[in-house]
C-alpha atoms as an extended CHARMM CRD file, in Angstrom:
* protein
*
       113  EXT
         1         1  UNK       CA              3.9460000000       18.3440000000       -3.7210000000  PROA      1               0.0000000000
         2         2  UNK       CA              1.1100000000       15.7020000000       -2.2720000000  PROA      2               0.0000000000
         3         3  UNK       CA              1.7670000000       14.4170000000        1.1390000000  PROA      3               0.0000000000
         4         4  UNK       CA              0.3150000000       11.1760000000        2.3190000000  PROA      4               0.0000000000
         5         5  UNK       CA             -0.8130000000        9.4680000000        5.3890000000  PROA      5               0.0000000000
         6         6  UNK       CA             -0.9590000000        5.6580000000        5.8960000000  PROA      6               0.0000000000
         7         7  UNK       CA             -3.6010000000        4.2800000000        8.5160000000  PROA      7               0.0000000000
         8         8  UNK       CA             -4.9350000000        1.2100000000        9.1490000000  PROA      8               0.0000000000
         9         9  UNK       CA             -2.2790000000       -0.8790000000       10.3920000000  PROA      9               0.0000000000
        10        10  UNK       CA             -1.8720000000       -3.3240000000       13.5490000000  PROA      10              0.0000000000
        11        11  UNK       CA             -1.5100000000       -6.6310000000       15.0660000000  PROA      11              0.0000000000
        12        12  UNK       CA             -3.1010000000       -8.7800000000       13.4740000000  PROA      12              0.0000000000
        13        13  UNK       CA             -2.9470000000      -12.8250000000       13.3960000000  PROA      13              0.0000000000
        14        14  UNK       CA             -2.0220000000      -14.9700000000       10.4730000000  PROA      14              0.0000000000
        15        15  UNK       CA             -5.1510000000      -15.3230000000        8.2980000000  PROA      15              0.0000000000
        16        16  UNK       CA             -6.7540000000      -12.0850000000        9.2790000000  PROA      16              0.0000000000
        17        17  UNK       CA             -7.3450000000       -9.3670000000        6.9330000000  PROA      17              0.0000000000
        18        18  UNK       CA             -6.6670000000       -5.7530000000        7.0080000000  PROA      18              0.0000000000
        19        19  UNK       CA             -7.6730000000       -2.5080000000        5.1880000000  PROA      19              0.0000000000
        20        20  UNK       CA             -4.9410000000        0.1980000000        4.3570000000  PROA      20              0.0000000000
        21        21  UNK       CA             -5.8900000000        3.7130000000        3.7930000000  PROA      21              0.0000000000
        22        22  UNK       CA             -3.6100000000        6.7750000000        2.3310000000  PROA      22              0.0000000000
        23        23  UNK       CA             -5.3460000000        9.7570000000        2.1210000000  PROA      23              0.0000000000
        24        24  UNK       CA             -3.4580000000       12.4330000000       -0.4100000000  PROA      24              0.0000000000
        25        25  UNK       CA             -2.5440000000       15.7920000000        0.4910000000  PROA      25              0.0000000000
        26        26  UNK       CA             -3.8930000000       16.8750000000       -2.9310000000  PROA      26              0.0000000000
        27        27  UNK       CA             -5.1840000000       15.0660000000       -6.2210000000  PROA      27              0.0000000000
        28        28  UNK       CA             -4.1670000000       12.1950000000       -7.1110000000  PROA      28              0.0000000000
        29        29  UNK       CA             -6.5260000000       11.5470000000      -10.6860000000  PROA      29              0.0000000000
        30        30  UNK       CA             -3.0070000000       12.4630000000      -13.1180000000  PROA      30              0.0000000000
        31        31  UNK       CA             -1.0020000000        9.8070000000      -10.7470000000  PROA      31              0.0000000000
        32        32  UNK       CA             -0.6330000000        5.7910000000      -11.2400000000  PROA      32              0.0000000000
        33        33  UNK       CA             -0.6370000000        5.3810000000       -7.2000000000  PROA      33              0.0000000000
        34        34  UNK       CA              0.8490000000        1.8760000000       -5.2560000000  PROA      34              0.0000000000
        35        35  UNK       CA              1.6520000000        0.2470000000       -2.0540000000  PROA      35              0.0000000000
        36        36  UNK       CA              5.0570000000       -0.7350000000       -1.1200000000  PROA      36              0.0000000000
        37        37  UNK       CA              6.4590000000       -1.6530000000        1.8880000000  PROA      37              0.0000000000
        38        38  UNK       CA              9.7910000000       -2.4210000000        3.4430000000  PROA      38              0.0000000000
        39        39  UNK       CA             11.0470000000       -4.5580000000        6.8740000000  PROA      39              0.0000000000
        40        40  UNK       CA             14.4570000000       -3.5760000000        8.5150000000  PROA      40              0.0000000000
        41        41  UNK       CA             18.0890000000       -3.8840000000        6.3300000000  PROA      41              0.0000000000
        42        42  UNK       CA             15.7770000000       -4.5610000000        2.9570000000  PROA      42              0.0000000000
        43        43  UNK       CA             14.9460000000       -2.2350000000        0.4120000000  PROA      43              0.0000000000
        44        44  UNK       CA             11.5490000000       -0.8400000000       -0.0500000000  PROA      44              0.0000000000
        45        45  UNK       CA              9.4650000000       -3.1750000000       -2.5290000000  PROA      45              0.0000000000
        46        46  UNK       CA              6.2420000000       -2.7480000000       -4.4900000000  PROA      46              0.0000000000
        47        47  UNK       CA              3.2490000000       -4.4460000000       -3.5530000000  PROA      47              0.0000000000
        48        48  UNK       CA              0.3180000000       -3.0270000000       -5.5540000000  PROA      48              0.0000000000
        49        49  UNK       CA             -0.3280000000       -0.4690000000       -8.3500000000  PROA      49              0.0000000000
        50        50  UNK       CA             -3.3140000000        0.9530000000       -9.6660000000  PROA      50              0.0000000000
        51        51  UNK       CA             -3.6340000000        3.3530000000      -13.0330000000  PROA      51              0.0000000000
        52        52  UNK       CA             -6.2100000000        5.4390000000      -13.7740000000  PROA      52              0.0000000000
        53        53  UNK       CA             -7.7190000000        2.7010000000      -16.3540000000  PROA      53              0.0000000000
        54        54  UNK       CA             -8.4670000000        0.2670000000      -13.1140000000  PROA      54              0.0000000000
        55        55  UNK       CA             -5.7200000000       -1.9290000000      -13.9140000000  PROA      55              0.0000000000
        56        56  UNK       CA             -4.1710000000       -3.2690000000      -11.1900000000  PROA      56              0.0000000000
        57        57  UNK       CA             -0.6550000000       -4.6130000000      -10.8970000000  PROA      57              0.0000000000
        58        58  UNK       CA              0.7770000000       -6.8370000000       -7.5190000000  PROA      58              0.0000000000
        59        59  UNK       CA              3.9800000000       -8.6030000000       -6.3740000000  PROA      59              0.0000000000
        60        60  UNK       CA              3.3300000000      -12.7710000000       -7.1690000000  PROA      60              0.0000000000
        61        61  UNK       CA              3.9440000000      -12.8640000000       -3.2150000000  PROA      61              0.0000000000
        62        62  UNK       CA              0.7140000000      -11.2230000000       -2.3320000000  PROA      62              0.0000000000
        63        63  UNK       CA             -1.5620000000      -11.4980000000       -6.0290000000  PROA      63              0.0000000000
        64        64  UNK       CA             -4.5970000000      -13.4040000000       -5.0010000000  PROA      64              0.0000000000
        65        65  UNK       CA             -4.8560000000      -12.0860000000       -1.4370000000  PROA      65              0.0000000000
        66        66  UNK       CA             -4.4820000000       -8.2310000000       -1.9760000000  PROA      66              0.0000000000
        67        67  UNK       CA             -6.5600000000       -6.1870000000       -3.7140000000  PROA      67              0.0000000000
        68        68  UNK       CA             -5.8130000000       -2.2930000000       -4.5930000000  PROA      68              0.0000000000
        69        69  UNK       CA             -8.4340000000       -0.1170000000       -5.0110000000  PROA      69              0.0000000000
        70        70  UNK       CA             -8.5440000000        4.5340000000       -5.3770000000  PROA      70              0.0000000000
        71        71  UNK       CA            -11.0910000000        6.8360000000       -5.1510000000  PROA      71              0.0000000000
        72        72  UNK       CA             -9.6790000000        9.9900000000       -6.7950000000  PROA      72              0.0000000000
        73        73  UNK       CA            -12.9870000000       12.0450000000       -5.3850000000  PROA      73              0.0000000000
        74        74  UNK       CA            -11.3440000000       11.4100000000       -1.8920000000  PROA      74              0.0000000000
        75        75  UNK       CA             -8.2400000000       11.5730000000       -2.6110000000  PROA      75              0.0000000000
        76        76  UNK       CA             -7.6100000000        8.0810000000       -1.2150000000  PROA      76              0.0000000000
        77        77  UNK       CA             -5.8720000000        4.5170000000       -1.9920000000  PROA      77              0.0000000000
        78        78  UNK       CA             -7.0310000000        1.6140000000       -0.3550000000  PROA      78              0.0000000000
        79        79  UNK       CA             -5.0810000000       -1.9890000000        0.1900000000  PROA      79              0.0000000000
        80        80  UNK       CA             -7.3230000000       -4.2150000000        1.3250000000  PROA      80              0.0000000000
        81        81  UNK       CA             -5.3690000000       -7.5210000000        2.9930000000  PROA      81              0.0000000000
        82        82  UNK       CA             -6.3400000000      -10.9720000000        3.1020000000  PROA      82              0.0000000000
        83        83  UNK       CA             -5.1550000000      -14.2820000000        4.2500000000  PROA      83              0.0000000000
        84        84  UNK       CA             -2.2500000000      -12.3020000000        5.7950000000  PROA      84              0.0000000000
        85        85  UNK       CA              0.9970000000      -14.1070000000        6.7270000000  PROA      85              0.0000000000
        86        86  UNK       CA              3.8950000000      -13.6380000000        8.8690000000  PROA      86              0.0000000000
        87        87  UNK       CA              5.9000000000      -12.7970000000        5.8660000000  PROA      87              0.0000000000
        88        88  UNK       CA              3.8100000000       -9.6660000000        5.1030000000  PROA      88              0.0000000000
        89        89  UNK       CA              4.7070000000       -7.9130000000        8.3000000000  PROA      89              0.0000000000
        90        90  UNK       CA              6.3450000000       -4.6560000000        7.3890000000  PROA      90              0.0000000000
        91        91  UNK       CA              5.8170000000       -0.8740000000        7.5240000000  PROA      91              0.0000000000
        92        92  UNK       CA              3.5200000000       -0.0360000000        4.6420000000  PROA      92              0.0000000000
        93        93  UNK       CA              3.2960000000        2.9640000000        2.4090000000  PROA      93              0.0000000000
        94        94  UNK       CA              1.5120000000        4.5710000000       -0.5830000000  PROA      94              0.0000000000
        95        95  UNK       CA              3.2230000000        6.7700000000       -3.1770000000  PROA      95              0.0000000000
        96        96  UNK       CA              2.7430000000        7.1690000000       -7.1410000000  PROA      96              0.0000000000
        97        97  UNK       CA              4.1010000000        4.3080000000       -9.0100000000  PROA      97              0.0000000000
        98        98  UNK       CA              7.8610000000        4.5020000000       -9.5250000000  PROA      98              0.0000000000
        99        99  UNK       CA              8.0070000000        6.2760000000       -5.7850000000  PROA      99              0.0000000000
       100       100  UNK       CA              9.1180000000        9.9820000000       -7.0020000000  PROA      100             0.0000000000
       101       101  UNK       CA              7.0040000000       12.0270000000       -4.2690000000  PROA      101             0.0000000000
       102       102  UNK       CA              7.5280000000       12.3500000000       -0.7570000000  PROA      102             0.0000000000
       103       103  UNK       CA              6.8580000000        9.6980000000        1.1170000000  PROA      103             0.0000000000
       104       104  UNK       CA              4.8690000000        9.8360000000        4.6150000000  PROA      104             0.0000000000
       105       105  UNK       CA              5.3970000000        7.9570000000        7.7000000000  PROA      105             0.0000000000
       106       106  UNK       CA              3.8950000000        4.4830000000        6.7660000000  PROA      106             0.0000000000
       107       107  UNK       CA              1.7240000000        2.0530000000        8.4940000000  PROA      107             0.0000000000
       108       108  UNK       CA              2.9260000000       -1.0860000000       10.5200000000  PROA      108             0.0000000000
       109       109  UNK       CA              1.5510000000       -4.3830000000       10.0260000000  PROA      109             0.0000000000
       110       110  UNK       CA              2.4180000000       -6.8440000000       11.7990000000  PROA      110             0.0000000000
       111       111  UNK       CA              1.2110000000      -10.6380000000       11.9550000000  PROA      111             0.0000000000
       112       112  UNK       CA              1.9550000000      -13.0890000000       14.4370000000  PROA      112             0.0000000000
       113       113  UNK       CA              0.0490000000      -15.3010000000       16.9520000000  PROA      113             0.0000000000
């Protein structure tokens, strides 16, 4: 099954932007791929998805400051964050839309002054 590794992450203050990376294990062309992330005692929660057609699907909390983007050549999905807020610190991850494969280690991002 595809494994996948978050980067990107860090400290960053409110306002600032950030770029998310998850590189695949293996293809990802056949899968519609997202973001989701999760903070301690809540449940995971979607963020972003991407199908294969371009379009592009995001939580009303971060539509208008996040943009997902996939290069299936690479093997890699991208979340590019702007006009971060406090709120959006969490541990971030990438999996295929509906979260049924394995899911790697994550990425914290964390805002604050």
């Amino acid at each position: 099954q595809v494994q996948f590794v978050e980067s990107g992450g860090g400290l960053v203050q409110p306002g600032g932007s950030l770029r998310l990376s998850c590189a695949a294990s293996g293809s990802i062309s056949i899968y519609a791929m997202a973001w989701y992330r999760q903070t301690p005692g809540k449940q995971r929660e979607l963020v972003a998805a991407i199908i294969n057609g371009g379009r592009t699907i995001y939580a009303d909390s971060v539509n208008g400051r996040f943009t997902i983007s996939r290069d299936n050549a690479k093997k890699t999905v991208y979340l590019q964050m702007n006009s971060l807020k406090p709120e959006d610190t969490a541990v971030y991850y990438c999996n295929a839309d509906g979260g049924y494969l394995n899911w790697g280690q994550g990425t914290q991002v964390t805002v604050s002054s």
